mmCIF file of C-alpha atoms and ligand atoms in Angstrom:
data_model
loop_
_atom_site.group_PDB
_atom_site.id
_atom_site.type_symbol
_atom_site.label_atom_id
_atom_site.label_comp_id
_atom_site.label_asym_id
_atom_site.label_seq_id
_atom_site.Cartn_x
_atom_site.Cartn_y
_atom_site.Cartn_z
ATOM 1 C CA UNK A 446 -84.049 94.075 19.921
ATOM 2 C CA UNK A 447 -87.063 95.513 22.033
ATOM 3 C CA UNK A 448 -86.484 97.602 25.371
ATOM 4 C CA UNK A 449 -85.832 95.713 28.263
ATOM 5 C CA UNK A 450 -89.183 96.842 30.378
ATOM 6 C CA UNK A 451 -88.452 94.087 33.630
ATOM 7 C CA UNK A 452 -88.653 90.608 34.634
ATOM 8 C CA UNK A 453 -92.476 90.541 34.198
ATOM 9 C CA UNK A 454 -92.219 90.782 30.517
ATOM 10 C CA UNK A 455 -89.557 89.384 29.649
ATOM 11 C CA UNK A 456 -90.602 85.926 31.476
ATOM 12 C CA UNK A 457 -93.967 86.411 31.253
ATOM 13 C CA UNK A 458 -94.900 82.453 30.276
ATOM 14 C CA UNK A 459 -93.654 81.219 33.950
ATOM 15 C CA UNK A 460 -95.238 84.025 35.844
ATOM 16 C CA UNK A 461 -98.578 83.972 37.019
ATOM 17 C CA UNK A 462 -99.950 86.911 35.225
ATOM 18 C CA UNK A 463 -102.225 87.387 32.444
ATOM 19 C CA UNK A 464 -102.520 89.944 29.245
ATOM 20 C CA UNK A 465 -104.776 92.583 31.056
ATOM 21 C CA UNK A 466 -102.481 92.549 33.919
ATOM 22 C CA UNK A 467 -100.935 96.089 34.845
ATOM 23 C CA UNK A 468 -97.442 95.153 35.410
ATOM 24 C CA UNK A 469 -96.030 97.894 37.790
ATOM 25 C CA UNK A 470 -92.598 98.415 37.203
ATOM 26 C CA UNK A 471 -89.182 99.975 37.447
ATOM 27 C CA UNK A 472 -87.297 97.711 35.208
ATOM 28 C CA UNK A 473 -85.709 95.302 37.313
ATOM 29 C CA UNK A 474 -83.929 92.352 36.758
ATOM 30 C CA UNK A 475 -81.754 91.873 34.257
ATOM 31 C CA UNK A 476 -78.731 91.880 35.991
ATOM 32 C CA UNK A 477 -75.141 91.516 35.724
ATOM 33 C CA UNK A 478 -73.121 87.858 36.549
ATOM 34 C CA UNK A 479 -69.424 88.727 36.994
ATOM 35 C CA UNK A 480 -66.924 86.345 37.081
ATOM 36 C CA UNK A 481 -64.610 86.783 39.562
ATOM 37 C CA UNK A 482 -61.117 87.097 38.025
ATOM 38 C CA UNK A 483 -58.333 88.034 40.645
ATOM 39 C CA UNK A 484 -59.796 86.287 43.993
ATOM 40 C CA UNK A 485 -59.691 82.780 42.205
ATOM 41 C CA UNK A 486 -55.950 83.612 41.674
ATOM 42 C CA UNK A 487 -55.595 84.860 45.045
ATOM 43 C CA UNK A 488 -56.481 81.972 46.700
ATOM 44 C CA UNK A 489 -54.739 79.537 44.710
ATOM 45 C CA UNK A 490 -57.633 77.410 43.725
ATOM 46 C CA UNK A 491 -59.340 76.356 40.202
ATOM 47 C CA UNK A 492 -62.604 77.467 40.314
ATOM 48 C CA UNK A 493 -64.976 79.204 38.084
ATOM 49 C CA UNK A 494 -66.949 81.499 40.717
ATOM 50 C CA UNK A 495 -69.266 84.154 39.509
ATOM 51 C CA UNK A 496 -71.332 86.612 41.392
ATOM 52 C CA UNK A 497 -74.908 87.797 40.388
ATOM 53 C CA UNK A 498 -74.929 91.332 41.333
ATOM 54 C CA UNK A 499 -78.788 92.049 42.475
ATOM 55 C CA UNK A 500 -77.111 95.292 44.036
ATOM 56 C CA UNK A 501 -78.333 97.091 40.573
ATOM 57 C CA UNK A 502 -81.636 96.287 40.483
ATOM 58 C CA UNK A 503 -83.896 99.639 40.607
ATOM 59 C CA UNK A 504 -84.054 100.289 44.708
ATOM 60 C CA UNK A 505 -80.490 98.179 45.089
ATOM 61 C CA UNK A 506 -81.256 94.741 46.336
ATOM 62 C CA UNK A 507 -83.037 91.491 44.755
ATOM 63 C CA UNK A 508 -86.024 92.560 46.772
ATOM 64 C CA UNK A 509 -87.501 94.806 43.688
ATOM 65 C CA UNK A 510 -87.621 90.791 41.678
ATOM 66 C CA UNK A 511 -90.420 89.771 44.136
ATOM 67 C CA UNK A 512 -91.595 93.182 44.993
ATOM 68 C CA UNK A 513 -92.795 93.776 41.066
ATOM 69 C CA UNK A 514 -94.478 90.866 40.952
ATOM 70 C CA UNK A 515 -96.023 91.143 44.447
ATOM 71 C CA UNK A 516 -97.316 95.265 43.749
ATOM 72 C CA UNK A 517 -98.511 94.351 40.445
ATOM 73 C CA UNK A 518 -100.431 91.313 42.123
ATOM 74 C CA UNK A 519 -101.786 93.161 44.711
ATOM 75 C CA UNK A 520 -102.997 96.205 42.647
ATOM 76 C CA UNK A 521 -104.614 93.491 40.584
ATOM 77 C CA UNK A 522 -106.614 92.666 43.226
ATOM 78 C CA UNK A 523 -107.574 95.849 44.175
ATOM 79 C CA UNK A 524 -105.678 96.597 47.398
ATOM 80 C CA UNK A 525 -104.612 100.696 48.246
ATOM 81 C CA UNK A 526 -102.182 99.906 50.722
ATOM 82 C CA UNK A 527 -99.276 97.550 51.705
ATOM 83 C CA UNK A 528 -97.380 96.446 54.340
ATOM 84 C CA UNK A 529 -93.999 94.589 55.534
ATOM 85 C CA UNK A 530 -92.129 94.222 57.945
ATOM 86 C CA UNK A 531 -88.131 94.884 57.185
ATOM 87 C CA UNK A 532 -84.511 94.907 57.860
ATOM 88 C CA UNK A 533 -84.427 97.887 54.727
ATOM 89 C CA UNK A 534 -84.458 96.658 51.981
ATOM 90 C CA UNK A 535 -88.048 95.446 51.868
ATOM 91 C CA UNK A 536 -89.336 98.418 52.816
ATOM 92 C CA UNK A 537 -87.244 100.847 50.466
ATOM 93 C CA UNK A 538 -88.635 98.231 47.621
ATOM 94 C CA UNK A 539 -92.061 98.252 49.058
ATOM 95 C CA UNK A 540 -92.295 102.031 49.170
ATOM 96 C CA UNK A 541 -90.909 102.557 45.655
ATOM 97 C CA UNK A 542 -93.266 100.150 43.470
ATOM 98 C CA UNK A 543 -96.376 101.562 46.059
ATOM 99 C CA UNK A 544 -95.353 105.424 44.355
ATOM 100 C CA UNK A 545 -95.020 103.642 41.351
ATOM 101 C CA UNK A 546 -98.725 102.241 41.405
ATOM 102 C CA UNK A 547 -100.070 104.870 43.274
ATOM 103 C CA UNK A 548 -100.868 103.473 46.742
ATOM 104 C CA UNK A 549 -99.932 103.827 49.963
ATOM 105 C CA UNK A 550 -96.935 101.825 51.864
ATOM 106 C CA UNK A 551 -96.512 100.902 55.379
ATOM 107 C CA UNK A 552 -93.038 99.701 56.785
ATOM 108 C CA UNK A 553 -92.055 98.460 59.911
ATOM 109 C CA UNK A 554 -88.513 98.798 61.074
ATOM 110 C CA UNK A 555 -86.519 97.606 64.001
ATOM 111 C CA UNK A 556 -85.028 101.234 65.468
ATOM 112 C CA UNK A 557 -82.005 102.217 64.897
ATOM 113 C CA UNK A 558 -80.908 98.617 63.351
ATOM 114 C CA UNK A 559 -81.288 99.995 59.468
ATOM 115 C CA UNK A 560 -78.690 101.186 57.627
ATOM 116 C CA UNK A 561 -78.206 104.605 56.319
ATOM 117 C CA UNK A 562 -78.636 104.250 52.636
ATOM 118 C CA UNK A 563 -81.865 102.031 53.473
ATOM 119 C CA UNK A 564 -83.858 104.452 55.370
ATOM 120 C CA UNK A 565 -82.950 107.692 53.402
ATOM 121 C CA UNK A 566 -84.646 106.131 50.624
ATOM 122 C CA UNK A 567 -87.583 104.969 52.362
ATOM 123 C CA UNK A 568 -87.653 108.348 53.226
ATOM 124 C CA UNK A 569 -87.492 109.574 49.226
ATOM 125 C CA UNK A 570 -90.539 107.038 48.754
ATOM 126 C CA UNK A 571 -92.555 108.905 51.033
ATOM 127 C CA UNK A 572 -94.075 105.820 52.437
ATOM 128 C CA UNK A 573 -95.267 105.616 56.266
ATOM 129 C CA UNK A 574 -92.463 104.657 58.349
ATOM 130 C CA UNK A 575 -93.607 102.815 61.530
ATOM 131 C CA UNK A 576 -90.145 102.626 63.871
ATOM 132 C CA UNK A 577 -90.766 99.455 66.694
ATOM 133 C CA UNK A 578 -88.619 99.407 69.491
ATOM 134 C CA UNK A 579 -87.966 95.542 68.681
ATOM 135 C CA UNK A 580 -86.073 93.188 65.967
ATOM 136 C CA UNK A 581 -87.508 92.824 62.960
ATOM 137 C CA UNK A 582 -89.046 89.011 64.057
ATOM 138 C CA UNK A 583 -91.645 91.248 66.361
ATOM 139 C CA UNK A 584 -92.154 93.615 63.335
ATOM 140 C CA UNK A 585 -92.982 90.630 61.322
ATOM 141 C CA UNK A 586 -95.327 89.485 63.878
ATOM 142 C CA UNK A 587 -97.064 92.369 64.466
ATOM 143 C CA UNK A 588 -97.552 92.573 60.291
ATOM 144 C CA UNK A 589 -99.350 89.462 60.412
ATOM 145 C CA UNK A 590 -101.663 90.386 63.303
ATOM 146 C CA UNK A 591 -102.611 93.638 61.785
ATOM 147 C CA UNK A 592 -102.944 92.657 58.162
ATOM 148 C CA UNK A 593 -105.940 90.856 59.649
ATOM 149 C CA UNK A 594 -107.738 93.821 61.394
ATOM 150 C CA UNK A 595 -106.977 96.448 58.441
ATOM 151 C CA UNK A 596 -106.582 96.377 54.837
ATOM 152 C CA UNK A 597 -103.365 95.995 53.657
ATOM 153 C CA UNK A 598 -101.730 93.217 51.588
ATOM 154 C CA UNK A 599 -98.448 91.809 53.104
ATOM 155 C CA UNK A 600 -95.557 92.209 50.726
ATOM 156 C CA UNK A 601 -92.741 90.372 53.175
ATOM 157 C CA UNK A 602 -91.902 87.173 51.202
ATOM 158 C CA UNK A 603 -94.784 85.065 52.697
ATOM 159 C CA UNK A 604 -96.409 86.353 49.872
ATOM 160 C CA UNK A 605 -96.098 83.998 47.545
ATOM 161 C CA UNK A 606 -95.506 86.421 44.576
ATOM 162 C CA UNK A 607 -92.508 87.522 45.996
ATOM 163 C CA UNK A 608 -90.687 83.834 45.505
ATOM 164 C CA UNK A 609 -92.214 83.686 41.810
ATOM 165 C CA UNK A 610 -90.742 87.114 40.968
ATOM 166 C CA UNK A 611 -87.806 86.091 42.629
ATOM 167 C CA UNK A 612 -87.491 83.172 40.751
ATOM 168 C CA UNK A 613 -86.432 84.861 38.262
ATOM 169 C CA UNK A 614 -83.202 85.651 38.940
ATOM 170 C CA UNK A 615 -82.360 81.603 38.431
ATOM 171 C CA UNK A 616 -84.278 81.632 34.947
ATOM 172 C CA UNK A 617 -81.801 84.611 34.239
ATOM 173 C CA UNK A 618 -78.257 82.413 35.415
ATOM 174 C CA UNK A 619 -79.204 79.405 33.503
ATOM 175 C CA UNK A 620 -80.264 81.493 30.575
ATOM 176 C CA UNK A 621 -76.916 83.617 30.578
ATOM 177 C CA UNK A 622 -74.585 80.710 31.265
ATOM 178 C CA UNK A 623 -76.396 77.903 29.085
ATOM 179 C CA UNK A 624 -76.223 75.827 32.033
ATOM 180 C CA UNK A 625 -77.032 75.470 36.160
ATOM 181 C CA UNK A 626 -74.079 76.119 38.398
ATOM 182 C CA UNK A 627 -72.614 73.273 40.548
ATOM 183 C CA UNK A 628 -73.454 75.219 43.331
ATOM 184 C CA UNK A 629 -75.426 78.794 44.249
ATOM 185 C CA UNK A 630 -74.648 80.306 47.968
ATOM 186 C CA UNK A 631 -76.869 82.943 49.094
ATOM 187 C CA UNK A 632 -76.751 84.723 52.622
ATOM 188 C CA UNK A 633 -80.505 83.585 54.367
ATOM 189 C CA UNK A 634 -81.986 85.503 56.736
ATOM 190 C CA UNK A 635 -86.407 84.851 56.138
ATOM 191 C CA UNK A 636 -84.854 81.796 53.660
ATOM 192 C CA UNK A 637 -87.422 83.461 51.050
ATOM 193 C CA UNK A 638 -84.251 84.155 48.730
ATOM 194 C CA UNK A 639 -83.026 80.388 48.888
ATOM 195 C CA UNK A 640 -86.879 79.310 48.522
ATOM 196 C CA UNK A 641 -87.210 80.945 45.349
ATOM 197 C CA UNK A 642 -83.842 80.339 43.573
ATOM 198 C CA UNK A 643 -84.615 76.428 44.282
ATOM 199 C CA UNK A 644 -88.427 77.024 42.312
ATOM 200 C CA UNK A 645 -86.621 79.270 39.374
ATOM 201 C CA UNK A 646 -83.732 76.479 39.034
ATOM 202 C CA UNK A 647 -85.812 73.596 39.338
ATOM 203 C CA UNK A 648 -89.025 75.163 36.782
ATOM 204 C CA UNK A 649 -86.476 75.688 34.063
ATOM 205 C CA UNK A 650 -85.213 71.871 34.139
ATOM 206 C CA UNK A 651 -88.842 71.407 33.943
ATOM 207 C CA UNK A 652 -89.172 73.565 30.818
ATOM 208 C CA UNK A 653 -85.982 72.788 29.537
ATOM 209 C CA UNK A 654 -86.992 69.789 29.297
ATOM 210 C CA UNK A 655 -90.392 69.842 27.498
ATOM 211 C CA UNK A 656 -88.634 72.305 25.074
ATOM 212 C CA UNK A 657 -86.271 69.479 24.123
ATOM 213 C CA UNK A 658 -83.134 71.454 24.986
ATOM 214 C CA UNK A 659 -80.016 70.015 27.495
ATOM 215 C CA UNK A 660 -81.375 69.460 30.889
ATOM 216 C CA UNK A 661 -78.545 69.873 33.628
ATOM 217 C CA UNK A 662 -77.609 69.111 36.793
ATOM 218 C CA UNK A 663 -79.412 71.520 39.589
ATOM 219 C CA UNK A 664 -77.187 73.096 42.177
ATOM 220 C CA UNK A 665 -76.380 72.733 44.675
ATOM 221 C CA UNK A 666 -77.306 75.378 47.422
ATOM 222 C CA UNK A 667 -75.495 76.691 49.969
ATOM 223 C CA UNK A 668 -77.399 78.965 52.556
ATOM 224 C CA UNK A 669 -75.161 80.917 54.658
ATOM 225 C CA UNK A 670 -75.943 83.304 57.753
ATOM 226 C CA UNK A 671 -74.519 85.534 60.535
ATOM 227 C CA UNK A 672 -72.773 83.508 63.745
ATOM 228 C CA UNK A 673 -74.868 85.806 65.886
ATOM 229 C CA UNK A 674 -78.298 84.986 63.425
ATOM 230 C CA UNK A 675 -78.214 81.170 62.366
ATOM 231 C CA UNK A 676 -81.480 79.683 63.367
ATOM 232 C CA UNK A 677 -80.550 77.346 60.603
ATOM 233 C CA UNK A 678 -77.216 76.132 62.050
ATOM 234 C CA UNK A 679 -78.961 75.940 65.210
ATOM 235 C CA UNK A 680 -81.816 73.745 64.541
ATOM 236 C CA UNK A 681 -84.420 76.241 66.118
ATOM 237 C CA UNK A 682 -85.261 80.125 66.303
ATOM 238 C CA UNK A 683 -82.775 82.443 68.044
ATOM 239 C CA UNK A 684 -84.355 84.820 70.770
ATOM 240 C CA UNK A 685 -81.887 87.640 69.899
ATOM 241 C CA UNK A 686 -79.997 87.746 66.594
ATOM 242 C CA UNK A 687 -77.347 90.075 66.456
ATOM 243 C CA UNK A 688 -74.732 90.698 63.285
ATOM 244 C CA UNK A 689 -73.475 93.786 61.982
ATOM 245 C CA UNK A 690 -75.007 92.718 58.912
ATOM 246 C CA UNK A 691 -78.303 94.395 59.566
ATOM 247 C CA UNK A 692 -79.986 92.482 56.520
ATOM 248 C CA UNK A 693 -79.221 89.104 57.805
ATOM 249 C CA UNK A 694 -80.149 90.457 61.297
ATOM 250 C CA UNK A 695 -83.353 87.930 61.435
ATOM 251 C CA UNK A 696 -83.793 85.086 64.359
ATOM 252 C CA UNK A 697 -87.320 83.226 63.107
ATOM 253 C CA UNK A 698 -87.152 82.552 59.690
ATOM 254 C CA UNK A 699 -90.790 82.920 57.842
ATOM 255 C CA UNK A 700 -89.519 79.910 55.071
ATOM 256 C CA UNK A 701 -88.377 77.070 57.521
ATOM 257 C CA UNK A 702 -89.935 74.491 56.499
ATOM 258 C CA UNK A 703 -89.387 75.736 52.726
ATOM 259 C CA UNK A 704 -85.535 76.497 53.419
ATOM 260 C CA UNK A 705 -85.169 72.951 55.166
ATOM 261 C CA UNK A 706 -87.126 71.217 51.963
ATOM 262 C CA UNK A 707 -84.444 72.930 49.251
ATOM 263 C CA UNK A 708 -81.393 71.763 51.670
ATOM 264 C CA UNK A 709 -82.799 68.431 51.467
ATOM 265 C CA UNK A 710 -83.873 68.199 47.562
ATOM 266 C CA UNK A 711 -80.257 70.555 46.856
ATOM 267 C CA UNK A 712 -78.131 68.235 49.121
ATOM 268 C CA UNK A 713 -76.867 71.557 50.047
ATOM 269 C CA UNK A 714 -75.999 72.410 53.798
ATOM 270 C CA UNK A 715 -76.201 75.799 55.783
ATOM 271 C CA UNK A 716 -73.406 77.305 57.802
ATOM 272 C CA UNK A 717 -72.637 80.260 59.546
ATOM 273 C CA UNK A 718 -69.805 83.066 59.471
ATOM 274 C CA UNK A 719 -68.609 85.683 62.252
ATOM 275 C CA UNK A 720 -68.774 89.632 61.342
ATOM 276 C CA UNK A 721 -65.496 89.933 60.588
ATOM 277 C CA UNK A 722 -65.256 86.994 57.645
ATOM 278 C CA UNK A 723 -68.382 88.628 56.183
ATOM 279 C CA UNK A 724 -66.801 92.093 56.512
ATOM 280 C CA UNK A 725 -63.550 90.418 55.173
ATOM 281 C CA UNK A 726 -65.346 88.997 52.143
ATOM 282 C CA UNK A 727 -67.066 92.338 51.613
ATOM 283 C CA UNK A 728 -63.720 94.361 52.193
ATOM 284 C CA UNK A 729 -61.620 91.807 49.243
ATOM 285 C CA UNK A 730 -64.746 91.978 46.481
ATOM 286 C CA UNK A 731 -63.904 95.775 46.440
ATOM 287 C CA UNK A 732 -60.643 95.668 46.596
ATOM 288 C CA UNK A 733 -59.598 92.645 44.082
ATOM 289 C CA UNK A 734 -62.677 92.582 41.766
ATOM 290 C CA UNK A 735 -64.287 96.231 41.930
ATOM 291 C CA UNK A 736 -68.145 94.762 42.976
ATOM 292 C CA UNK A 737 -69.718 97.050 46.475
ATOM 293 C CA UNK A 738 -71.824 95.076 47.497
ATOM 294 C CA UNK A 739 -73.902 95.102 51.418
ATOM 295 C CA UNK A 740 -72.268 93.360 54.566
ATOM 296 C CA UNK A 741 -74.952 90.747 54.403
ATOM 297 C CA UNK A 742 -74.144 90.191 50.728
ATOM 298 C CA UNK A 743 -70.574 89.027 51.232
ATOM 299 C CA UNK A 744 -71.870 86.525 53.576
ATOM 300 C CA UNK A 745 -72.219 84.272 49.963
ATOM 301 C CA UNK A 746 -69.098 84.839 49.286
ATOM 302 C CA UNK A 747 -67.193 84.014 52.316
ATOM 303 C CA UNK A 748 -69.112 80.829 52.552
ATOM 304 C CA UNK A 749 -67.928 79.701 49.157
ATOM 305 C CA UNK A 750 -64.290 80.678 50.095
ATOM 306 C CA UNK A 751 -64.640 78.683 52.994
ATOM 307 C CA UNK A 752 -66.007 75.741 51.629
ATOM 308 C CA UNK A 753 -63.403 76.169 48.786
ATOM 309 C CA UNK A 754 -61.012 76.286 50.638
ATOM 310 C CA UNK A 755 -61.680 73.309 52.860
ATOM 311 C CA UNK A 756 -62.412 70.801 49.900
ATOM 312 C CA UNK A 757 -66.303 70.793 50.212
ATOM 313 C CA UNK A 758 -66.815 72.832 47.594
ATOM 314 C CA UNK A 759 -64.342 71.035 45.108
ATOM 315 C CA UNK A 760 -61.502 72.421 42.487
ATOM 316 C CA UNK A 761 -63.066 72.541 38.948
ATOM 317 C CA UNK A 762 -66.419 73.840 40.337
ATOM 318 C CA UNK A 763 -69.045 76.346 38.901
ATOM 319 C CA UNK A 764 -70.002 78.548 41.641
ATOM 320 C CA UNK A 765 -72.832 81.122 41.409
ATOM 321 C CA UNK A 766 -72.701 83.717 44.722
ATOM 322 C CA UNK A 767 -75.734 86.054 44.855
ATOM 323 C CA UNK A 768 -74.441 89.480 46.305
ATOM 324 C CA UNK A 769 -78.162 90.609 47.354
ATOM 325 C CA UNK A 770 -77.945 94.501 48.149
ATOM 326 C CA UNK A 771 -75.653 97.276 46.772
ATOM 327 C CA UNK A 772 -72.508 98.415 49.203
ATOM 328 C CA UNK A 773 -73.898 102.118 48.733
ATOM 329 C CA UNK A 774 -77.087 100.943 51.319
ATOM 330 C CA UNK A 775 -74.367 101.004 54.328
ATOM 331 C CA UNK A 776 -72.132 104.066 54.038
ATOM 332 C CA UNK A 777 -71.264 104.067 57.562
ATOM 333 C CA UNK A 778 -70.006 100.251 57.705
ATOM 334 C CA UNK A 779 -68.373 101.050 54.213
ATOM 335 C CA UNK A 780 -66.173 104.086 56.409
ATOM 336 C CA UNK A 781 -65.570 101.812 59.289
ATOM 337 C CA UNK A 782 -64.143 99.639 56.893
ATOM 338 C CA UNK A 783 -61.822 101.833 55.543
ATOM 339 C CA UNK A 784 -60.876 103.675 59.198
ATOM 340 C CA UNK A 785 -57.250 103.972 58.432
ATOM 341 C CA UNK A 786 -57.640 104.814 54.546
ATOM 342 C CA UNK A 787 -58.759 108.003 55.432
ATOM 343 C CA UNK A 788 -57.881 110.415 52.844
ATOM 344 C CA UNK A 789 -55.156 113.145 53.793
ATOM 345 C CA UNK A 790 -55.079 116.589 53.324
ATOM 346 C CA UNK A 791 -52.444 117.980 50.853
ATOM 347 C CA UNK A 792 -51.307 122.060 49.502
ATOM 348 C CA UNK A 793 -53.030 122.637 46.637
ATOM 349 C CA UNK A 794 -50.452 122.975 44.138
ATOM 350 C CA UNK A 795 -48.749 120.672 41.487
ATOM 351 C CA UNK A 796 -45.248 119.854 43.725
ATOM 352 C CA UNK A 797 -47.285 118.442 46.804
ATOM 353 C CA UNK A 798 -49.758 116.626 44.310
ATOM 354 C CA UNK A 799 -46.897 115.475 42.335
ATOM 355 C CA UNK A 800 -45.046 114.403 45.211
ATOM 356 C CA UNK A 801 -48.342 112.908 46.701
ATOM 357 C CA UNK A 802 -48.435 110.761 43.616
ATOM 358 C CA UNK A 803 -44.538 109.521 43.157
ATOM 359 C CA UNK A 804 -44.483 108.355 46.982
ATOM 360 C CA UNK A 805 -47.419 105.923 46.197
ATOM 361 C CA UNK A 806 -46.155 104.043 43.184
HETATM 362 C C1 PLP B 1722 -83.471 90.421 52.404
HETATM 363 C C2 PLP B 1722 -82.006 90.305 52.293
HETATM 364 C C3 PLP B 1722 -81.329 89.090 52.543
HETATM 365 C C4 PLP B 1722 -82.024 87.866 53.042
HETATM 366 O O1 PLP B 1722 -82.921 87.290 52.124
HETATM 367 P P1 PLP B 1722 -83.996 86.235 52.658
HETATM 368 O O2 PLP B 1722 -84.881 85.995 51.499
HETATM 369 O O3 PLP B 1722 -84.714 86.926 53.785
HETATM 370 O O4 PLP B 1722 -83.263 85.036 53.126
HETATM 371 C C5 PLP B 1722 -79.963 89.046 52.342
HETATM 372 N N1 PLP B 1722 -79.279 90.131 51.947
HETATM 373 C C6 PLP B 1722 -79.888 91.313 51.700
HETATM 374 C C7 PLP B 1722 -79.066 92.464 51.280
HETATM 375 C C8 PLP B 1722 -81.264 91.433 51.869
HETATM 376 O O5 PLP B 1722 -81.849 92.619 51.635
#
């Protein structure tokens, strides 16, 4: 068996690169799909749900799937600097594959709306952080305006290269399971994510079947988003998102149309979730099944429990959640979370430990 050396290589036939192409990467993809075991028992039901854990890809969200392909494309072409806009996790991506290839990184980031974990390793990248006093939708904006006045390649997922990268993490389900899941929920925020899973899912029926093996079903897809940030619920943009779930935290989606068009072609429907069923879902994936993942993350997963549990999502399902981002990206919602599990103080010495133990068994 050869080194796994990232999603470039490994599906290099259904990516648009070619043999002199300097693939710049850190070895992402490749990641784990967990069944759930103890939340399917919990609530009662039978269904098989698994979640694919993009919170250990190299920078700790899915973002490093499109951001390999997009750096590598870009250096291709000969650019020295990039761009994006971000919630986080774009720009810790962004910065780390720019080191990685040797040019420079620009990031703009709504202030003080990024998590902890998010912009200390931005800072570690060492790329040029530029904080607006705005949401990201006016960072985003402002990216598009100035990538045409200065030269710098956008890396947001309006690059294209960033869906075909992220594509990838489909070609990865269907290869691990042997089959498509009945249905794939994903938290949408830009709808790049849910734009991308759709192309990976639908390409490998395509190649399936010219290489003669078992075409099934696609899925189904579920996109699911913050109460206070569901353009897609609403029918239109949202002037002022707001959701704990900084990730998600997104009001004018750059894949609308794209989004609508896998909804349609899916038969899949979006819906949206208050803060504290996201933080709910995030809180029980710890506890029960031992998988950190973001706030915005659990939004997947407390879609699928609600749509389990009201009979849309039927018993005898296979369910495929993406948990996007790592838990370790939000320290300070992870403490909030756990405000009256706050560790206590004990003597030093084997009676108080002792006794510290026996009165919690
Ligand atoms: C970027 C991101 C999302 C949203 O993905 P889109 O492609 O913008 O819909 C969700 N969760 C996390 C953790 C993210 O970083």
């Amino acid at each position: 068996m050869s080194r796994y050396t990232g999603l470039i290589e490994r599906y290099r036939d259904r990516l648009p690169v070619s043999a002199d192409t300097r693939l710049i990467s850190l070895g992402e993809g490749n990641t784990p799909l967990i069944q759930l075991q103890n939340i399917p028992r919990l609530i009662g039901k039978e269904v098989d749900i698994y979640v694919k854990f993009e919170g250990l890809n190299p920078t700790g969200s899915f973002k490093d799937r499109g951001m390999t392909m997009a750096v590598t494309k870009a250096v291709e072409a000969g650019s020295q600097a990039i761009i994006c806009a971000s919630t986080g996790n774009t720009s810790a991506s962004a910065a780390a594959y720019a080191v990685r290839a040797g040019i420079k990184a620009f990031v703009l980031i709504p202030e003080g709306k990024i998590a902890l974990g998010k912009l200390a390793q931005t800072l570690m990248y060492d790329a040029k952080i530029i904080q607006i006093n705005g949401n990201f939708d006016k960072g985003m904006a402002l990216v598009k305006e100035v990538a045409e006045l200065a030269p710098v390649t956008i890396v947001n997922s309006i690059n294209p290269f960033r869906i075909e990268g992220q594509k990838t993490a489909a070609f990865e389900i269907v290869d691990e399971l042997g089959f498509a899941p009945d249905y794939h929920c994903l938290p949408v925020g830009n709808a790049g994510n849910i734009t991308a899973y759709w192309k990976g899912y639908t390409e490998y029926a395509r190649y399936s079947a010219s290489h003669a093996a078992v075409t099934r079903n696609l899925p189904i897809m579920c996109g699911y988003q913050a109460a206070g940030a569901a353009p897609f619920v609403a029918g239109h943009p949202i002037e002022n998102p707001e959701t704990l779930a900084t990730a998600i935290r997104i009001g004018n989606p750059q894949s609308w149309d794209l989004a609508w068009n896998v909804q349609k072609e899916s038969g899949g429907w979006f819906d949206k979730f208050s803060d504290e069923q996201i933080l709910a879902a995030q809180k029980m994936l710890s506890q029960f099944e031992g998988v950190f993942c973001e706030p915005a993350s659990a939004t997947s997963l407390a879609g699928a429990l609600h749509d389990i549990s009201i009979g849309k999502i039927p018993e005898g399902s296979r369910i495929v959640c993406t948990l996007t981002g790592n838990g370790i990206k939000d320290p300070e919602i992870a403490m909030q979370q756990c405000a009256d599990a706050k560790p206590v103080t004990i003597d030093a010495s084997l009676d108080a430990v002792k006794r510290a133990i026996l009165d919690s068994l």
